[in-house]
mmCIF file of N, CA and C in Angstrom:
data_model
loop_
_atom_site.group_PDB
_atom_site.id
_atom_site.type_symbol
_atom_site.label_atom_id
_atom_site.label_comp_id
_atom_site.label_asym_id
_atom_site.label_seq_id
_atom_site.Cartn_x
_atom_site.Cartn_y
_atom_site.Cartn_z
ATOM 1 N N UNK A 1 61.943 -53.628 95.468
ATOM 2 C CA UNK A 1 62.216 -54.976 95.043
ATOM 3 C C UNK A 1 60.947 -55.823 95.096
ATOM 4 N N UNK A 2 60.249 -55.891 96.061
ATOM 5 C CA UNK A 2 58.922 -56.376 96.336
ATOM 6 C C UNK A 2 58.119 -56.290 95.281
ATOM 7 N N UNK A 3 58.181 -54.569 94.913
ATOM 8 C CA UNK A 3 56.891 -54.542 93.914
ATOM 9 C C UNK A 3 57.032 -54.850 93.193
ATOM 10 N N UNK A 4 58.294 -55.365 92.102
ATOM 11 C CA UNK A 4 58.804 -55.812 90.823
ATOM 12 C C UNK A 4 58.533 -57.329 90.986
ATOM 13 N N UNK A 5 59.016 -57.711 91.672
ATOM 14 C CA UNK A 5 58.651 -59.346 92.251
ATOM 15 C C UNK A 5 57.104 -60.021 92.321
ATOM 16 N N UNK A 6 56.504 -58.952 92.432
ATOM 17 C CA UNK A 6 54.714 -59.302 92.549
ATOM 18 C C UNK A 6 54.099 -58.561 91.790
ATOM 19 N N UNK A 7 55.047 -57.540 90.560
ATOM 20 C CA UNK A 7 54.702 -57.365 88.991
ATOM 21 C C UNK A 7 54.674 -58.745 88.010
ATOM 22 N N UNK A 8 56.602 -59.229 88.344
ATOM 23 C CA UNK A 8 55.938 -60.517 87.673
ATOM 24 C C UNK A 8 55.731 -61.511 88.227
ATOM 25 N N UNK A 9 54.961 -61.403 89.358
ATOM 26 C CA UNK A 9 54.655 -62.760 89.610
ATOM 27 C C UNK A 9 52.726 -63.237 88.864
ATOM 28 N N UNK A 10 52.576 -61.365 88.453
ATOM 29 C CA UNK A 10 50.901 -61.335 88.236
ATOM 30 C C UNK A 10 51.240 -60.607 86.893
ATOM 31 N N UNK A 11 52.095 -61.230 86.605
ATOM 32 C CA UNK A 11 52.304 -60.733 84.609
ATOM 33 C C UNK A 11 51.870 -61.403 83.965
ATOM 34 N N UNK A 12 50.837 -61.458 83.038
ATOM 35 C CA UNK A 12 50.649 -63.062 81.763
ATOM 36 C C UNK A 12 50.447 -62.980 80.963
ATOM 37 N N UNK A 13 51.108 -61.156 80.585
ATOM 38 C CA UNK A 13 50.916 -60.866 78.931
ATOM 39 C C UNK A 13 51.463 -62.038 77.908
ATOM 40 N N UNK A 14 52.023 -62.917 78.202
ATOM 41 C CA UNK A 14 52.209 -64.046 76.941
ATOM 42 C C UNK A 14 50.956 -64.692 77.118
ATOM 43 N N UNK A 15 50.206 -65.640 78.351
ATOM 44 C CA UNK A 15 49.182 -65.951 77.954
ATOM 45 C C UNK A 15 48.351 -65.208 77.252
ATOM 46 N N UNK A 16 47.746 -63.666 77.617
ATOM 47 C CA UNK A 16 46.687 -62.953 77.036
ATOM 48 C C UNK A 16 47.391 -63.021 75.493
ATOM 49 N N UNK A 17 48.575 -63.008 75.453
ATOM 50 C CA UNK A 17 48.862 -62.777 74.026
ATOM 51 C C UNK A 17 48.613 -64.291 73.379
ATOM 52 N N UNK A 18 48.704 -65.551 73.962
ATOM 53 C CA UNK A 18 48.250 -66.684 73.350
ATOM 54 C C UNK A 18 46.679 -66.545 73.278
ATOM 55 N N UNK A 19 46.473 -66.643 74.596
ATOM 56 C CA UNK A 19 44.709 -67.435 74.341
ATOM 57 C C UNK A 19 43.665 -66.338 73.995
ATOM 58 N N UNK A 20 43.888 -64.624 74.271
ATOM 59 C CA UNK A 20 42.984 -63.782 73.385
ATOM 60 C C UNK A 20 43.700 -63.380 72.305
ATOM 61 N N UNK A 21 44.628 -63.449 71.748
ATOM 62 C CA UNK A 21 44.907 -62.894 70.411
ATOM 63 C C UNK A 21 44.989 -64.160 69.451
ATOM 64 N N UNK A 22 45.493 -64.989 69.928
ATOM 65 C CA UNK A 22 46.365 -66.251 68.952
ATOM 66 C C UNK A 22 47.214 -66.331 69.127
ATOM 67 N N UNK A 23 48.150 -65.597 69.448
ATOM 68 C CA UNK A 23 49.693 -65.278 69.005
ATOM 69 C C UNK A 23 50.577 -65.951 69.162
ATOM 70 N N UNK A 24 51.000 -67.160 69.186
ATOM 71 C CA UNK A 24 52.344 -67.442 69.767
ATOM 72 C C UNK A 24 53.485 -67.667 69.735
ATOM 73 N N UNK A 25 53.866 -66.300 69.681
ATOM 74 C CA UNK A 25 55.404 -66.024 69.284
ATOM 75 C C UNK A 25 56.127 -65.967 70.455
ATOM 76 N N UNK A 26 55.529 -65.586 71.796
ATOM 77 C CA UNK A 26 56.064 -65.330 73.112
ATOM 78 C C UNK A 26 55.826 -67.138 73.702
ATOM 79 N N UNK A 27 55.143 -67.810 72.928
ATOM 80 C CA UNK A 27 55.122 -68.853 73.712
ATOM 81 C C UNK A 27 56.256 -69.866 74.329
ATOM 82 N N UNK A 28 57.365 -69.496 73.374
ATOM 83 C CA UNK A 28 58.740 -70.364 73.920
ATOM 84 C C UNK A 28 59.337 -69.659 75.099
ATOM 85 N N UNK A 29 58.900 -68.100 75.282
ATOM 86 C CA UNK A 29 59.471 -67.724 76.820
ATOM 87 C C UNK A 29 58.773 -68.190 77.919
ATOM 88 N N UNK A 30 57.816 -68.613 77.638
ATOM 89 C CA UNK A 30 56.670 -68.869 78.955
ATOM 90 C C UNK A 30 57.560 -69.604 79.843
ATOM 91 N N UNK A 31 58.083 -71.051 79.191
ATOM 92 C CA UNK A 31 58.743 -71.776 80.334
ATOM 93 C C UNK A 31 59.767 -70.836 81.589
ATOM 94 N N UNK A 32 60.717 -70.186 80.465
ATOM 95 C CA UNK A 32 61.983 -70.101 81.329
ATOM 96 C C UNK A 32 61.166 -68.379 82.460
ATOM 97 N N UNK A 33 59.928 -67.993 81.883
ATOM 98 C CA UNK A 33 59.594 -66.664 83.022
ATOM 99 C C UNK A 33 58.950 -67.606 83.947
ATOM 100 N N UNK A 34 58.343 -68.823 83.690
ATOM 101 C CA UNK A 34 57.903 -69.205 84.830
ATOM 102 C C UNK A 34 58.439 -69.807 85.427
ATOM 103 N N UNK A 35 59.763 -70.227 85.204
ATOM 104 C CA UNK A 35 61.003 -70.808 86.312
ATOM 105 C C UNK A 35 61.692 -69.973 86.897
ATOM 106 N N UNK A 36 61.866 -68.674 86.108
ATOM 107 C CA UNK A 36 62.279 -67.676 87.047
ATOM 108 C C UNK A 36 61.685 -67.048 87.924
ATOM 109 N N UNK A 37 59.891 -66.596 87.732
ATOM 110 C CA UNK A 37 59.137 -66.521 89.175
ATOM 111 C C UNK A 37 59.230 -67.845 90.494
ATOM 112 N N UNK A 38 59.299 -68.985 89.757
ATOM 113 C CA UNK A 38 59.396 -69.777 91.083
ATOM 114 C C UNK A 38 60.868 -69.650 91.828
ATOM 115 N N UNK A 39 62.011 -69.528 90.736
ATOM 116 C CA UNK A 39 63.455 -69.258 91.422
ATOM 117 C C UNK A 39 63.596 -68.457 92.455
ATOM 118 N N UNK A 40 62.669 -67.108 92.070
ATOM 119 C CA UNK A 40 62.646 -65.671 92.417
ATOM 120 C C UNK A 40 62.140 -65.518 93.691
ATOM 121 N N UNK A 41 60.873 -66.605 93.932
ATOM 122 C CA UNK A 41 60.424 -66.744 94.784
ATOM 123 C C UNK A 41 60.893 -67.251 95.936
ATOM 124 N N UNK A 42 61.794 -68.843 95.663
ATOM 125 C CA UNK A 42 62.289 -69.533 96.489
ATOM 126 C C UNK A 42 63.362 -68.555 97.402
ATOM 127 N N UNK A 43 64.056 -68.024 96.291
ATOM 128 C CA UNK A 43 65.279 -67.159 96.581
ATOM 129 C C UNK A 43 64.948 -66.014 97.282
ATOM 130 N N UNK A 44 63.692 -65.192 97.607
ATOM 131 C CA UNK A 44 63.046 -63.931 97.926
ATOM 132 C C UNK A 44 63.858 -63.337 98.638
ATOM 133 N N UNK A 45 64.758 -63.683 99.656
ATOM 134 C CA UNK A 45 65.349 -62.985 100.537
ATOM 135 C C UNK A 45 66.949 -62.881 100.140
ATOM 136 N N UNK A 46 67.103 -63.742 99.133
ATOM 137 C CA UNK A 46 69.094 -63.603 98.701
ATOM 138 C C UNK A 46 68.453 -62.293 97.662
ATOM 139 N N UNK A 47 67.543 -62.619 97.149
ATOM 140 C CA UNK A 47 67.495 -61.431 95.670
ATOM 141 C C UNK A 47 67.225 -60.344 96.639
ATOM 142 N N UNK A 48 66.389 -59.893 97.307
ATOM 143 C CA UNK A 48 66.687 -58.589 98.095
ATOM 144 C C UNK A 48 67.817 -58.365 98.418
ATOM 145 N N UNK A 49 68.688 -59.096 99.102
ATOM 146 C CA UNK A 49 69.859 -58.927 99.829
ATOM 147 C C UNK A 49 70.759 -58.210 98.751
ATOM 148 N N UNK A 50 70.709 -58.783 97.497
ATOM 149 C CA UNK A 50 71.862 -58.455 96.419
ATOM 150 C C UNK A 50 71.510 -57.252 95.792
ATOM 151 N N UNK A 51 70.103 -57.077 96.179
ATOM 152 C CA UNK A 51 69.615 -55.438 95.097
ATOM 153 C C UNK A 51 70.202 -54.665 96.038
ATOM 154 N N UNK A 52 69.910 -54.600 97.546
ATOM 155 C CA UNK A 52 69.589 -53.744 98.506
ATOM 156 C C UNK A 52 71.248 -53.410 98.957
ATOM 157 N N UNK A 53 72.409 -53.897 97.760
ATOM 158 C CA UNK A 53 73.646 -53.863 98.695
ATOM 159 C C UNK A 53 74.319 -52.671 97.541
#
């Protein structure tokens, strides 16, 4: 659970895909992945609890 959690917490293939390619087609997900790393975060110990059951 950990390691998935601090996969995306150090994920930013949408940025690399904005600011070195151009691209921004991923740019309307940016918001809601980066509310879900902070959710994910706050929550760190209920989201273990619920994988780990």
């Amino acid at each position: 659970m950990h390691r998935v959690w601090w996969e995306r917490l150090n994920d930013f293939w949408m940025l690399r895909w904005h600011y070195e390619r151009g691209d921004t087609r991923a740019d309307r997900q940016f918001p809601a992945a980066s509310a879900l790393a902070v959710w994910w975060t706050r929550e760190y110990d209920a989201v273990c609890d619920a994988f780990v059951r």
